[in-house]
């Protein structure tokens, strides 16, 4: 079975969405690095939509690396949005 890509635009869930996040940045071996942790919740009833970590270097003239980790967390009482 061939996987088909979903090209539909992002749609906000019916219960809304909140993005609580923390940003950290600093230098490591002379390279400015940044990291952001996101916690996504519904606006109504605080359903857990998942968590995400993003990491990237800042101020480099040449793109060296990029890493994004995503891990949705769904409790047994919830159903996935897709």
Coordinates of C-alpha atoms in Angstrom, one line a residue:
X1 CA 0.0 0.0 0.0
X2 CA 1.4 3.4 -1.0
X3 CA 1.5 6.1 1.6
X4 CA -0.2 9.3 0.5
X5 CA 1.0 12.6 1.9
X6 CA -1.7 14.8 3.6
X7 CA -1.3 18.2 2.0
X8 CA -4.2 19.8 3.9
X9 CA -3.4 22.9 5.9
X10 CA -3.2 22.6 9.7
X11 CA -6.6 22.9 11.2
X12 CA -7.1 24.1 14.8
X13 CA -8.9 21.4 16.9
X14 CA -12.5 22.1 17.9
X15 CA -11.4 22.5 21.6
X16 CA -8.8 25.1 20.6
X17 CA -5.0 24.7 21.3
X18 CA -2.6 26.2 23.9
X19 CA 1.1 26.2 23.3
X20 CA 3.0 26.4 26.6
X21 CA 6.8 26.6 25.9
X22 CA 10.2 27.2 27.4
X23 CA 13.2 28.4 25.4
X24 CA 16.8 27.8 26.4
X25 CA 19.9 29.2 24.6
X26 CA 23.6 29.3 25.2
X27 CA 27.0 28.7 23.7
X28 CA 28.7 25.4 23.4
X29 CA 32.2 25.2 21.8
X30 CA 31.7 28.7 20.4
X31 CA 28.4 27.9 18.7
X32 CA 25.2 29.6 19.9
X33 CA 22.5 26.9 20.4
X34 CA 18.8 27.1 21.2
X35 CA 16.2 24.6 22.4
X36 CA 12.5 24.9 22.9
X37 CA 10.2 22.6 24.7
X38 CA 6.4 22.8 23.8
X39 CA 3.5 21.4 25.7
X40 CA 0.3 21.4 23.6
X41 CA -3.1 21.4 25.4
X42 CA -6.6 22.0 24.3
X43 CA -8.0 25.4 25.3
X44 CA -11.1 23.7 26.7
X45 CA -10.8 20.9 29.2
X46 CA -6.9 20.8 28.9
X47 CA -6.7 17.7 26.8
X48 CA -3.0 16.7 26.2
X49 CA -2.2 17.1 22.5
X50 CA 1.5 16.2 22.9
X51 CA 4.9 17.5 23.6
X52 CA 7.7 18.6 21.3
X53 CA 11.4 19.5 21.6
X54 CA 13.2 21.7 18.9
X55 CA 17.0 22.2 18.7
X56 CA 19.0 24.4 16.4
X57 CA 22.2 26.4 16.0
X58 CA 22.0 30.2 15.7
X59 CA 24.0 32.6 13.6
X60 CA 25.8 30.1 11.4
X61 CA 26.5 31.1 7.8
X62 CA 26.4 27.5 6.7
X63 CA 23.7 25.1 7.8
X64 CA 25.5 22.3 9.7
X65 CA 22.7 20.3 11.3
X66 CA 19.1 20.3 12.3
X67 CA 17.2 18.0 14.7
X68 CA 13.6 18.1 15.6
X69 CA 12.1 15.5 17.9
X70 CA 8.3 15.1 18.3
X71 CA 6.5 12.7 20.6
X72 CA 2.7 12.9 20.9
X73 CA 1.4 11.7 24.2
X74 CA -2.2 10.3 24.2
X75 CA -3.8 9.0 27.4
X76 CA -6.1 6.0 27.4
X77 CA -9.2 8.2 27.7
X78 CA -8.3 10.2 24.6
X79 CA -8.5 9.4 21.0
X80 CA -6.0 10.6 18.4
X81 CA -7.0 13.7 16.3
X82 CA -6.2 11.9 13.0

